[in-house]
Every structure is written in C-alpha cells, then in structure tokens.
Amino acid sequence: MTEHLQIEDHVERLPADDWQRLMCGRPALRLEVLKAIAATASCALSLRIFMLLDATGIAGAAVCECVGAREPFSALDGLLYGRAQRLAVALGGSTRPTLLFCTSVGTECPVVLRASAPTERRRILDRLLDEIEAHAAAQKLGIGFLNVFVDEELLANALRARGYMNTQTQPVARLQIEWSDFDGYIRHLAQFSQNAARNVRHERKRNRRSGVCIRQIEATAANAAALDALIRPHYRHKNGTDLHFGPEFLPLVSDLLGGDFLLFEAVRDGRVVGMVGLVRSGAVAWGAWFGIELTDRRNDFTYASLVYYQVAESAAALGIKTVLYGSLAIDTKRRRGCQIIGSRLFYRPCLPHARLLARMYFGIHRAWFGRKLG
C-alpha cells in the first residue's frame, strides 16, 4: 500500500487501534475524548482529521476545525485581537475562513507524528503539510496552528520554512513527577525555593486542620455527573460564559475511559466542596476539569491541595510521570513546581496579498505579547 492522505470528519470512522497507538501520551486526543466531545458539544463541530497512511498504519495526523467565513467566533481571531476582535473583524482583519489546527479541549499540539528517525519524521511532516496546504488552497482557506510548543521544534521549523507567520500565546504548565510521595515533592520544591516548599507544607496542613479530606474516588457516571455539577457554575463564574459541552459529556468520558479517568474529591463536614478529573494516557495525565463549591468557599487552600498537592502525592502510584495543567494561573502553577512551556501560534492567509498586512500585524503582536510576559 502506498502512502496516501485520508481526511475524516467523523471520529467514529478513525482507525481505532492505530489512532490510540499514535496518541499515547496525548490525553486530549484520545479517541474516547474526541468521541465524547463530538457526541455532546453544544454546537456542531466542523472537525477535519488529516491522516497520512502507509502500509503500517498512521504515519502522521493533524486535527483541525474548519472555521467558516460566517462563524460567530474564531479562536484564532480571539487570540490575535483579544477585546478588539469585533473591531478587527469589522475592518476586514478576520482570519476566517480557516483550517484551524487545534484540539477541541485541552492544550495539546494538534500535529502528531509516528516515532521514527529525525529525517523520516521531517519527511512525514512535510508530506502531511503538503497535503494540508493543497486541500486548503483548493477550498480557498487560510491555515492556522495553535499550541505549537517550544519543544515542538520540528513542526515550528517546518512552518517557518513555509512562510507561516508566528507569534507567542499564553504558555502552559507541566508538572514532571520526579518523586514517589509528598515528602519527595517537598524536597523537589526545596531544591529551587525553600520558601515555596515551606508554603506548600503550610497550606496542606492548614487545609487538613480545616477539616477537609481529599481522596480518589471511583469514576462512575454518578460521580462524573457530580463533577459536572461543580464545574459548570465554577466555569461560568470564572469565564462569564457556559461550557461548550452538555451535562452528558463527563459521564460519557467516564464510561469510555474507565480506569483512565481519574477523579478526586475534597469533602468538608460530610459535604463535597471540590472535585478534579484527570484523563490519563500512558504516563501522561491531563488535569482536565476542576470545580469548587462557590457558596461556601473558605480560605483553606482546598483548590491547591486538591489540584496540585494530592495529584503530586498520588502520581507515582498511578504510573504518572507528567501532568498537563493548561495555560491559566501560570504564576500559581510555577510556585507549585510546574515547568512553564512557551507556546506559539502559526498562521498563513490563503491570499498572497493578505500576507504582507498579516506579517506587519504579527510583528506588532509579538512585541506586545513579549512585553506582557515580561
């Protein structure tokens, strides 16, 4: 069988075994997560999944959403223009219509290649990008890539060589597990900051003295529904908008993932006051969903104890080497021992004459974002 491109817009049609092997270590791209999102999203997803196939399976894959010219929202426009998005769109600066390569949930790099020698990986990547660009040109679409992290040098270099413009976006946090218990976690923190280590130990003791008990619980449909009931108002409180998936999503994730959906709860006075759900793929876990009781939220460090300290203590026993935490509250995550990983977006308009104006704006955005990050 010769190497060829296959484009799928239904996750149910993906070659399950090949896909799961390729995505090992990429929790947000697990087939179970994609299926759950597709089944419960509050609006229809325009997914297109590009796969380069050969005789041994999937050599490389890229996940995107097709953002139409009249779509009410584009994540790429939002990242580039922020609060000025409406004005930019009114002035003709929208990136739509676009093939926007990104994950529907989480912050994973949307392009994944089979493990092989560096020269072979670059060949596979170039072939995959050739096919993507030919498809976009035929449909007169721009192309954007989100979450290209600083350690994704192969992809970043290939996109630069092809004339894509790039700029910084919000970095993400990863916790690399190098200990076997909580005391080992404290010793790890102390290597870099004695003050941070003392603060963590103090916060956990204060949380326990306040009567909070944190434990792992079975990932049943009922417990997943309880997590949803906590995260929905918490998300609305923090973001001013609703989640983009329905209440059936987390119970479905729990059912599909089984033991790879990890649930922890915090209980005070016999009442659940916080929950966190993680998706595990191989030795990588993604701290996917968190919710805390808003009406009785005390200053007892329940959030930190549940989301960071309990996970840090439990990770080794669960076979976890890396925890992915996303892009919010970066300073908070840094103080808890996370590595902060720089992230970039890449974009190339469809029309050549639009590239000069876009290149000028990207230069301005890079300078602004560089000052923002300090």
mmCIF file of C-alpha atoms in Angstrom:
data_model
loop_
_atom_site.group_PDB
_atom_site.id
_atom_site.type_symbol
_atom_site.label_atom_id
_atom_site.label_comp_id
_atom_site.label_asym_id
_atom_site.label_seq_id
_atom_site.Cartn_x
_atom_site.Cartn_y
_atom_site.Cartn_z
ATOM 1 C CA MET A 1 0.000 0.000 0.000
ATOM 2 C CA THR A 2 1.452 3.377 -0.996
ATOM 3 C CA GLU A 3 1.436 6.393 1.307
ATOM 4 C CA HIS A 4 -1.753 8.431 0.955
ATOM 5 C CA LEU A 5 -3.850 11.063 2.715
ATOM 6 C CA GLN A 6 -7.198 10.334 4.322
ATOM 7 C CA ILE A 7 -9.469 13.087 5.663
ATOM 8 C CA GLU A 8 -12.168 12.185 8.171
ATOM 9 C CA ASP A 9 -14.854 14.431 9.620
ATOM 10 C CA HIS A 10 -16.398 11.777 11.887
ATOM 11 C CA VAL A 11 -14.341 10.432 14.796
ATOM 12 C CA GLU A 12 -16.246 7.136 14.670
ATOM 13 C CA ARG A 13 -14.542 6.378 11.363
ATOM 14 C CA LEU A 14 -10.986 6.738 12.682
ATOM 15 C CA PRO A 15 -8.900 3.534 12.703
ATOM 16 C CA ALA A 16 -9.186 2.991 16.439
ATOM 17 C CA ASP A 17 -6.122 0.854 17.221
ATOM 18 C CA ASP A 18 -3.749 2.891 15.037
ATOM 19 C CA TRP A 19 -5.103 6.159 16.424
ATOM 20 C CA GLN A 20 -4.711 5.099 20.042
ATOM 21 C CA ARG A 21 -1.132 3.943 19.462
ATOM 22 C CA LEU A 22 -0.201 7.218 17.788
ATOM 23 C CA MET A 23 -1.853 9.332 20.501
ATOM 24 C CA CYS A 24 -0.386 7.544 23.521
ATOM 25 C CA GLY A 25 0.769 10.307 25.868
ATOM 26 C CA ARG A 26 -1.709 12.823 24.337
ATOM 27 C CA PRO A 27 -4.726 12.672 26.690
ATOM 28 C CA ALA A 28 -6.882 15.320 24.984
ATOM 29 C CA LEU A 29 -6.522 13.496 21.658
ATOM 30 C CA ARG A 30 -7.578 10.094 22.937
ATOM 31 C CA LEU A 31 -10.319 8.634 20.786
ATOM 32 C CA GLU A 32 -12.645 8.402 23.791
ATOM 33 C CA VAL A 33 -12.351 12.140 24.477
ATOM 34 C CA LEU A 34 -12.921 13.039 20.817
ATOM 35 C CA LYS A 35 -15.987 10.789 20.678
ATOM 36 C CA ALA A 36 -17.441 12.328 23.843
ATOM 37 C CA ILE A 37 -16.926 15.873 22.574
ATOM 38 C CA ALA A 38 -18.445 15.064 19.188
ATOM 39 C CA ALA A 39 -21.486 13.478 20.863
ATOM 40 C CA THR A 40 -22.209 16.209 23.433
ATOM 41 C CA ALA A 41 -20.874 19.534 22.076
ATOM 42 C CA SER A 42 -23.358 22.379 22.470
ATOM 43 C CA CYS A 43 -22.863 23.279 18.793
ATOM 44 C CA ALA A 44 -21.848 21.153 15.824
ATOM 45 C CA LEU A 45 -18.093 20.666 15.465
ATOM 46 C CA SER A 46 -16.611 21.084 11.999
ATOM 47 C CA LEU A 47 -13.839 18.572 12.633
ATOM 48 C CA ARG A 48 -11.434 17.540 9.897
ATOM 49 C CA ILE A 49 -8.792 15.000 10.761
ATOM 50 C CA PHE A 50 -5.920 14.632 8.291
ATOM 51 C CA MET A 51 -4.112 11.290 8.388
ATOM 52 C CA LEU A 52 -1.126 10.224 6.330
ATOM 53 C CA LEU A 53 -1.417 6.453 5.991
ATOM 54 C CA ASP A 54 1.038 3.819 4.829
ATOM 55 C CA ALA A 55 1.311 0.039 4.984
ATOM 56 C CA THR A 56 1.935 0.055 8.765
ATOM 57 C CA GLY A 57 -0.818 2.471 9.787
ATOM 58 C CA ILE A 58 -0.951 6.197 10.554
ATOM 59 C CA ALA A 59 2.402 7.890 9.912
ATOM 60 C CA GLY A 60 1.164 11.336 10.939
ATOM 61 C CA ALA A 61 -2.072 13.066 11.849
ATOM 62 C CA ALA A 62 -3.372 16.598 12.343
ATOM 63 C CA VAL A 63 -6.667 17.616 13.964
ATOM 64 C CA CYS A 64 -8.463 20.783 12.915
ATOM 65 C CA GLU A 65 -11.757 22.615 12.904
ATOM 66 C CA CYS A 66 -12.940 24.295 9.739
ATOM 67 C CA VAL A 67 -13.916 27.846 10.745
ATOM 68 C CA GLY A 68 -16.273 29.276 8.139
ATOM 69 C CA ALA A 69 -16.403 32.885 6.989
ATOM 70 C CA ARG A 70 -19.678 33.459 8.879
ATOM 71 C CA GLU A 71 -18.850 31.579 12.049
ATOM 72 C CA PRO A 72 -19.746 33.709 15.102
ATOM 73 C CA PHE A 73 -16.408 33.012 16.814
ATOM 74 C CA SER A 74 -12.875 32.036 15.847
ATOM 75 C CA ALA A 75 -10.343 31.031 18.498
ATOM 76 C CA LEU A 76 -7.589 32.332 16.227
ATOM 77 C CA ASP A 77 -9.218 35.776 15.920
ATOM 78 C CA GLY A 78 -9.705 35.787 19.686
ATOM 79 C CA LEU A 79 -6.033 35.082 20.373
ATOM 80 C CA LEU A 80 -4.795 37.619 17.847
ATOM 81 C CA TYR A 81 -7.135 40.520 18.630
ATOM 82 C CA GLY A 82 -8.458 39.950 22.156
ATOM 83 C CA ARG A 83 -11.015 42.578 23.125
ATOM 84 C CA ALA A 84 -10.544 44.320 19.776
ATOM 85 C CA GLN A 85 -11.805 41.246 17.897
ATOM 86 C CA ARG A 86 -15.108 42.792 16.793
ATOM 87 C CA LEU A 87 -13.383 45.920 15.512
ATOM 88 C CA ALA A 88 -10.736 43.867 13.685
ATOM 89 C CA VAL A 89 -13.421 41.743 12.020
ATOM 90 C CA ALA A 90 -15.409 44.854 11.044
ATOM 91 C CA LEU A 91 -12.267 46.285 9.420
ATOM 92 C CA GLY A 92 -11.715 43.096 7.409
ATOM 93 C CA GLY A 93 -8.952 41.659 9.584
ATOM 94 C CA SER A 94 -10.579 38.316 10.366
ATOM 95 C CA THR A 95 -8.590 35.143 9.714
ATOM 96 C CA ARG A 96 -11.807 33.354 8.660
ATOM 97 C CA PRO A 97 -12.362 31.133 6.704
ATOM 98 C CA THR A 98 -9.592 28.952 8.100
ATOM 99 C CA LEU A 99 -8.448 25.427 8.699
ATOM 100 C CA LEU A 100 -7.621 25.899 12.378
ATOM 101 C CA PHE A 101 -5.456 23.092 13.728
ATOM 102 C CA CYS A 102 -6.105 22.761 17.448
ATOM 103 C CA THR A 103 -7.634 20.398 19.998
ATOM 104 C CA SER A 104 -11.324 20.756 20.835
ATOM 105 C CA VAL A 105 -10.491 20.523 24.550
ATOM 106 C CA GLY A 106 -7.186 20.835 26.370
ATOM 107 C CA THR A 107 -3.947 22.352 25.128
ATOM 108 C CA GLU A 108 -2.192 19.708 23.065
ATOM 109 C CA CYS A 109 -0.157 20.233 19.922
ATOM 110 C CA PRO A 110 -2.599 19.250 17.128
ATOM 111 C CA VAL A 111 0.030 17.553 14.919
ATOM 112 C CA VAL A 112 1.370 14.130 15.915
ATOM 113 C CA LEU A 113 3.954 12.035 14.076
ATOM 114 C CA ARG A 114 4.932 8.404 14.411
ATOM 115 C CA ALA A 115 8.120 7.805 16.410
ATOM 116 C CA SER A 116 10.981 7.369 13.931
ATOM 117 C CA ALA A 117 14.369 8.793 12.956
ATOM 118 C CA PRO A 118 14.518 12.630 12.712
ATOM 119 C CA THR A 119 14.915 12.647 8.925
ATOM 120 C CA GLU A 120 11.953 10.312 8.491
ATOM 121 C CA ARG A 121 9.807 12.397 10.837
ATOM 122 C CA ARG A 122 10.613 15.527 8.838
ATOM 123 C CA ARG A 123 9.738 13.729 5.602
ATOM 124 C CA ILE A 124 6.400 12.578 7.037
ATOM 125 C CA LEU A 125 5.668 16.064 8.342
ATOM 126 C CA ASP A 126 6.479 17.718 5.014
ATOM 127 C CA ARG A 127 4.262 15.279 3.159
ATOM 128 C CA LEU A 128 1.410 15.859 5.620
ATOM 129 C CA LEU A 129 1.780 19.655 5.354
ATOM 130 C CA ASP A 130 1.883 19.440 1.551
ATOM 131 C CA GLU A 131 -1.455 17.646 1.596
ATOM 132 C CA ILE A 132 -2.990 20.079 4.087
ATOM 133 C CA GLU A 133 -1.885 23.089 2.050
ATOM 134 C CA ALA A 134 -3.200 21.610 -1.199
ATOM 135 C CA HIS A 135 -6.570 20.960 0.456
ATOM 136 C CA ALA A 136 -6.716 24.495 1.906
ATOM 137 C CA ALA A 137 -5.750 26.103 -1.420
ATOM 138 C CA ALA A 138 -8.469 24.169 -3.289
ATOM 139 C CA GLN A 139 -11.069 25.472 -0.832
ATOM 140 C CA LYS A 140 -9.548 28.986 -0.502
ATOM 141 C CA LEU A 141 -8.900 28.623 3.230
ATOM 142 C CA GLY A 142 -6.226 30.127 5.429
ATOM 143 C CA ILE A 143 -4.313 27.787 7.744
ATOM 144 C CA GLY A 144 -3.634 28.262 11.453
ATOM 145 C CA PHE A 145 -1.845 26.102 14.022
ATOM 146 C CA LEU A 146 -2.369 26.635 17.767
ATOM 147 C CA ASN A 147 -0.364 25.232 20.692
ATOM 148 C CA VAL A 148 2.946 24.758 18.913
ATOM 149 C CA PHE A 149 5.140 24.488 21.998
ATOM 150 C CA VAL A 150 8.815 25.397 22.224
ATOM 151 C CA ASP A 151 9.737 21.710 22.373
ATOM 152 C CA GLU A 152 7.891 21.065 19.074
ATOM 153 C CA GLU A 153 10.889 22.368 17.118
ATOM 154 C CA LEU A 154 10.380 20.108 14.111
ATOM 155 C CA LEU A 155 6.897 21.468 13.440
ATOM 156 C CA ALA A 156 7.842 25.082 14.205
ATOM 157 C CA ASN A 157 10.855 24.994 11.871
ATOM 158 C CA ALA A 158 8.830 23.394 9.077
ATOM 159 C CA LEU A 159 6.110 26.047 9.340
ATOM 160 C CA ARG A 160 8.608 28.913 9.374
ATOM 161 C CA ALA A 161 10.296 27.494 6.281
ATOM 162 C CA ARG A 162 6.917 27.502 4.527
ATOM 163 C CA GLY A 163 6.265 31.169 5.225
ATOM 164 C CA TYR A 164 3.852 30.920 8.132
ATOM 165 C CA MET A 165 3.797 33.919 10.453
ATOM 166 C CA ASN A 166 4.017 33.237 14.162
ATOM 167 C CA THR A 167 3.562 34.923 17.498
ATOM 168 C CA GLN A 168 3.567 33.993 21.158
ATOM 169 C CA THR A 169 0.476 32.876 23.020
ATOM 170 C CA GLN A 170 -0.114 32.064 26.674
ATOM 171 C CA PRO A 171 2.363 29.429 27.912
ATOM 172 C CA VAL A 172 1.251 26.169 29.504
ATOM 173 C CA ALA A 173 2.307 24.375 32.690
ATOM 174 C CA ARG A 174 3.579 20.825 33.097
ATOM 175 C CA LEU A 175 4.446 19.039 36.295
ATOM 176 C CA GLN A 176 7.228 16.484 35.835
ATOM 177 C CA ILE A 177 6.947 13.825 38.541
ATOM 178 C CA GLU A 178 10.399 13.073 39.977
ATOM 179 C CA TRP A 179 9.347 11.765 43.396
ATOM 180 C CA SER A 180 7.409 8.875 44.930
ATOM 181 C CA ASP A 181 5.491 10.609 47.736
ATOM 182 C CA PHE A 182 4.557 14.017 49.162
ATOM 183 C CA ASP A 183 7.787 14.382 51.130
ATOM 184 C CA GLY A 184 9.706 13.778 47.909
ATOM 185 C CA TYR A 185 7.633 16.512 46.244
ATOM 186 C CA ILE A 186 8.558 18.929 49.066
ATOM 187 C CA ARG A 187 12.253 18.047 48.686
ATOM 188 C CA HIS A 188 11.950 18.671 44.949
ATOM 189 C CA LEU A 189 10.487 22.140 45.553
ATOM 190 C CA ALA A 190 13.153 22.940 48.147
ATOM 191 C CA GLN A 191 15.893 22.485 45.529
ATOM 192 C CA PHE A 192 14.614 25.634 43.834
ATOM 193 C CA SER A 193 12.904 27.592 46.616
ATOM 194 C CA GLN A 194 12.886 26.904 50.338
ATOM 195 C CA ASN A 195 10.117 29.476 50.669
ATOM 196 C CA ALA A 196 7.901 27.656 48.140
ATOM 197 C CA ALA A 197 8.463 24.339 49.929
ATOM 198 C CA ARG A 198 7.503 25.877 53.309
ATOM 199 C CA ASN A 199 4.395 27.483 51.821
ATOM 200 C CA VAL A 200 3.212 24.230 50.273
ATOM 201 C CA ARG A 201 3.663 22.293 53.508
ATOM 202 C CA HIS A 202 1.865 25.073 55.455
ATOM 203 C CA GLU A 203 -1.038 25.227 53.000
ATOM 204 C CA ARG A 204 -1.607 21.490 53.086
ATOM 205 C CA LYS A 205 -1.538 21.384 56.894
ATOM 206 C CA ARG A 206 -3.971 24.307 57.054
ATOM 207 C CA ASN A 207 -6.308 22.536 54.638
ATOM 208 C CA ARG A 208 -6.310 19.388 56.756
ATOM 209 C CA ARG A 209 -6.777 21.333 60.011
ATOM 210 C CA SER A 210 -9.860 22.969 58.472
ATOM 211 C CA GLY A 211 -11.422 19.502 58.260
ATOM 212 C CA VAL A 212 -11.003 18.857 54.537
ATOM 213 C CA CYS A 213 -10.405 15.255 53.466
ATOM 214 C CA ILE A 214 -9.181 14.651 49.904
ATOM 215 C CA ARG A 215 -9.344 11.220 48.327
ATOM 216 C CA GLN A 216 -9.524 9.446 44.987
ATOM 217 C CA ILE A 217 -12.978 8.088 44.159
ATOM 218 C CA GLU A 218 -14.319 5.691 41.573
ATOM 219 C CA ALA A 219 -15.030 7.290 38.198
ATOM 220 C CA THR A 220 -18.670 6.247 37.999
ATOM 221 C CA ALA A 221 -21.271 8.036 35.887
ATOM 222 C CA ALA A 222 -22.829 9.427 39.070
ATOM 223 C CA ASN A 223 -19.507 10.821 40.314
ATOM 224 C CA ALA A 224 -18.750 12.285 36.886
ATOM 225 C CA ALA A 225 -22.173 13.974 36.940
ATOM 226 C CA ALA A 226 -21.329 15.386 40.382
ATOM 227 C CA LEU A 227 -18.117 16.818 38.928
ATOM 228 C CA ASP A 228 -20.114 18.410 36.106
ATOM 229 C CA ALA A 229 -22.478 19.990 38.647
ATOM 230 C CA LEU A 230 -19.482 21.640 40.328
ATOM 231 C CA ILE A 231 -17.500 22.733 37.281
ATOM 232 C CA ARG A 232 -20.436 24.263 35.366
ATOM 233 C CA PRO A 233 -21.143 27.179 37.775
ATOM 234 C CA HIS A 234 -17.415 27.487 38.552
ATOM 235 C CA TYR A 235 -16.603 27.853 34.837
ATOM 236 C CA ARG A 236 -19.395 30.392 34.364
ATOM 237 C CA HIS A 237 -18.136 32.369 37.393
ATOM 238 C CA LYS A 238 -14.565 32.453 36.080
ATOM 239 C CA ASN A 239 -15.222 32.935 32.353
ATOM 240 C CA GLY A 240 -18.593 34.642 32.073
ATOM 241 C CA THR A 241 -19.803 32.003 29.619
ATOM 242 C CA ASP A 242 -21.062 28.434 29.615
ATOM 243 C CA LEU A 243 -19.108 25.272 28.898
ATOM 244 C CA HIS A 244 -19.206 24.167 25.259
ATOM 245 C CA PHE A 245 -20.356 20.636 26.071
ATOM 246 C CA GLY A 246 -23.534 19.307 27.654
ATOM 247 C CA PRO A 247 -24.022 17.584 31.033
ATOM 248 C CA GLU A 248 -23.805 14.161 29.362
ATOM 249 C CA PHE A 249 -20.147 14.761 28.447
ATOM 250 C CA LEU A 250 -18.328 13.793 31.655
ATOM 251 C CA PRO A 251 -20.427 10.681 32.380
ATOM 252 C CA LEU A 252 -19.720 9.592 28.802
ATOM 253 C CA VAL A 253 -15.986 10.286 29.238
ATOM 254 C CA SER A 254 -16.055 8.234 32.425
ATOM 255 C CA ASP A 255 -17.811 5.353 30.710
ATOM 256 C CA LEU A 256 -15.481 5.346 27.688
ATOM 257 C CA LEU A 257 -12.204 5.795 29.589
ATOM 258 C CA GLY A 258 -12.857 3.504 32.521
ATOM 259 C CA GLY A 259 -9.834 3.427 34.817
ATOM 260 C CA ASP A 260 -8.032 6.117 32.816
ATOM 261 C CA PHE A 261 -10.483 8.755 34.040
ATOM 262 C CA LEU A 262 -9.175 9.737 37.482
ATOM 263 C CA LEU A 263 -11.444 11.511 39.967
ATOM 264 C CA PHE A 264 -10.519 13.162 43.267
ATOM 265 C CA GLU A 265 -12.885 14.874 45.674
ATOM 266 C CA ALA A 266 -12.497 17.200 48.667
ATOM 267 C CA VAL A 267 -15.000 16.688 51.494
ATOM 268 C CA ARG A 268 -15.632 19.040 54.425
ATOM 269 C CA ASP A 269 -18.188 18.260 57.157
ATOM 270 C CA GLY A 270 -19.531 15.363 55.103
ATOM 271 C CA ARG A 271 -20.137 17.571 52.047
ATOM 272 C CA VAL A 272 -18.245 17.572 48.738
ATOM 273 C CA VAL A 273 -16.689 21.037 48.263
ATOM 274 C CA GLY A 274 -14.400 20.385 45.305
ATOM 275 C CA MET A 275 -13.605 17.816 42.622
ATOM 276 C CA VAL A 276 -10.998 17.392 39.906
ATOM 277 C CA GLY A 277 -10.996 14.995 36.958
ATOM 278 C CA LEU A 278 -7.910 13.906 35.036
ATOM 279 C CA VAL A 279 -7.528 11.976 31.803
ATOM 280 C CA ARG A 280 -4.609 9.538 31.720
ATOM 281 C CA SER A 281 -2.834 8.374 28.566
ATOM 282 C CA GLY A 282 0.206 6.223 29.148
ATOM 283 C CA ALA A 283 2.402 8.014 31.708
ATOM 284 C CA VAL A 284 0.800 11.415 30.999
ATOM 285 C CA ALA A 285 -2.236 12.833 32.804
ATOM 286 C CA TRP A 286 -4.155 15.938 31.859
ATOM 287 C CA GLY A 287 -5.695 17.958 34.694
ATOM 288 C CA ALA A 288 -8.789 18.430 32.626
ATOM 289 C CA TRP A 289 -11.726 19.611 34.760
ATOM 290 C CA PHE A 290 -11.978 21.259 38.172
ATOM 291 C CA GLY A 291 -14.916 22.555 40.167
ATOM 292 C CA ILE A 292 -15.251 24.020 43.652
ATOM 293 C CA GLU A 293 -18.245 24.970 45.785
ATOM 294 C CA LEU A 294 -18.796 28.712 45.332
ATOM 295 C CA THR A 295 -21.314 29.442 48.085
ATOM 296 C CA ASP A 296 -19.138 28.172 50.934
ATOM 297 C CA ARG A 297 -15.619 28.770 49.667
ATOM 298 C CA ARG A 298 -13.250 29.205 52.599
ATOM 299 C CA ASN A 299 -9.669 30.393 52.611
ATOM 300 C CA ASP A 300 -8.307 26.945 53.463
ATOM 301 C CA PHE A 301 -6.317 26.124 50.301
ATOM 302 C CA THR A 302 -8.715 23.438 49.123
ATOM 303 C CA TYR A 303 -8.023 24.343 45.488
ATOM 304 C CA ALA A 304 -4.232 23.971 45.795
ATOM 305 C CA SER A 305 -4.484 20.860 47.958
ATOM 306 C CA LEU A 306 -6.869 19.121 45.551
ATOM 307 C CA VAL A 307 -5.444 20.176 42.173
ATOM 308 C CA TYR A 308 -1.709 20.148 42.957
ATOM 309 C CA TYR A 309 -0.746 18.524 46.238
ATOM 310 C CA GLN A 310 -2.996 15.448 46.095
ATOM 311 C CA VAL A 311 -2.061 14.858 42.457
ATOM 312 C CA ALA A 312 1.647 15.303 43.233
ATOM 313 C CA GLU A 313 1.384 12.758 46.063
ATOM 314 C CA SER A 314 -0.675 10.210 44.097
ATOM 315 C CA ALA A 315 1.029 10.443 40.690
ATOM 316 C CA ALA A 316 3.795 7.868 41.167
ATOM 317 C CA ALA A 317 1.402 5.186 42.439
ATOM 318 C CA LEU A 318 -0.827 5.869 39.414
ATOM 319 C CA GLY A 319 2.074 5.460 36.977
ATOM 320 C CA ILE A 320 2.057 9.149 36.022
ATOM 321 C CA LYS A 321 5.277 10.890 35.002
ATOM 322 C CA THR A 322 3.833 14.139 33.581
ATOM 323 C CA VAL A 323 0.765 16.197 34.487
ATOM 324 C CA LEU A 324 -0.533 18.749 31.956
ATOM 325 C CA TYR A 325 -2.164 21.766 33.603
ATOM 326 C CA GLY A 326 -3.031 24.260 30.860
ATOM 327 C CA SER A 327 -2.463 27.985 30.479
ATOM 328 C CA LEU A 328 -4.275 29.757 33.345
ATOM 329 C CA ALA A 329 -2.781 30.999 36.652
ATOM 330 C CA ILE A 330 0.753 30.411 35.416
ATOM 331 C CA ASP A 331 2.475 32.039 38.407
ATOM 332 C CA THR A 332 0.427 29.878 40.779
ATOM 333 C CA LYS A 333 1.490 26.764 38.889
ATOM 334 C CA ARG A 334 5.136 27.835 38.830
ATOM 335 C CA ARG A 335 5.130 28.170 42.619
ATOM 336 C CA ARG A 336 3.804 24.602 42.841
ATOM 337 C CA GLY A 337 6.763 23.227 40.889
ATOM 338 C CA CYS A 338 5.406 23.258 37.329
ATOM 339 C CA GLN A 339 7.604 23.883 34.315
ATOM 340 C CA ILE A 340 6.299 26.734 32.165
ATOM 341 C CA ILE A 341 6.390 25.867 28.456
ATOM 342 C CA GLY A 342 6.247 28.609 25.833
ATOM 343 C CA SER A 343 3.580 28.336 23.134
ATOM 344 C CA ARG A 344 3.162 29.857 19.676
ATOM 345 C CA LEU A 345 0.510 30.101 17.011
ATOM 346 C CA PHE A 346 1.290 29.972 13.285
ATOM 347 C CA TYR A 347 -0.865 31.380 10.506
ATOM 348 C CA ARG A 348 -0.766 31.787 6.750
ATOM 349 C CA PRO A 349 -3.593 33.542 4.864
ATOM 350 C CA CYS A 350 -4.905 31.983 1.702
ATOM 351 C CA LEU A 351 -4.497 35.107 -0.442
ATOM 352 C CA PRO A 352 -0.890 36.198 -1.105
ATOM 353 C CA HIS A 353 -1.730 39.918 -0.955
ATOM 354 C CA ALA A 354 -3.085 39.489 2.592
ATOM 355 C CA ARG A 355 0.221 38.089 3.838
ATOM 356 C CA LEU A 356 2.068 41.415 3.902
ATOM 357 C CA LEU A 357 -0.546 43.080 6.132
ATOM 358 C CA ALA A 358 -0.736 39.991 8.334
ATOM 359 C CA ARG A 359 3.052 39.906 8.665
ATOM 360 C CA MET A 360 3.062 43.513 9.868
ATOM 361 C CA TYR A 361 0.379 42.814 12.457
ATOM 362 C CA PHE A 362 2.138 39.687 13.691
ATOM 363 C CA GLY A 363 5.271 41.757 14.326
ATOM 364 C CA ILE A 364 3.223 44.150 16.465
ATOM 365 C CA HIS A 365 1.545 41.276 18.311
ATOM 366 C CA ARG A 366 4.887 39.580 19.078
ATOM 367 C CA ALA A 367 6.290 42.788 20.532
ATOM 368 C CA TRP A 368 3.160 43.402 22.628
ATOM 369 C CA PHE A 369 2.983 39.840 23.916
ATOM 370 C CA GLY A 370 6.684 39.819 24.720
ATOM 371 C CA ARG A 371 6.193 42.869 26.971
ATOM 372 C CA LYS A 372 3.091 41.272 28.515
ATOM 373 C CA LEU A 373 5.057 38.175 29.519
ATOM 374 C CA GLY A 374 7.795 40.395 30.906
#
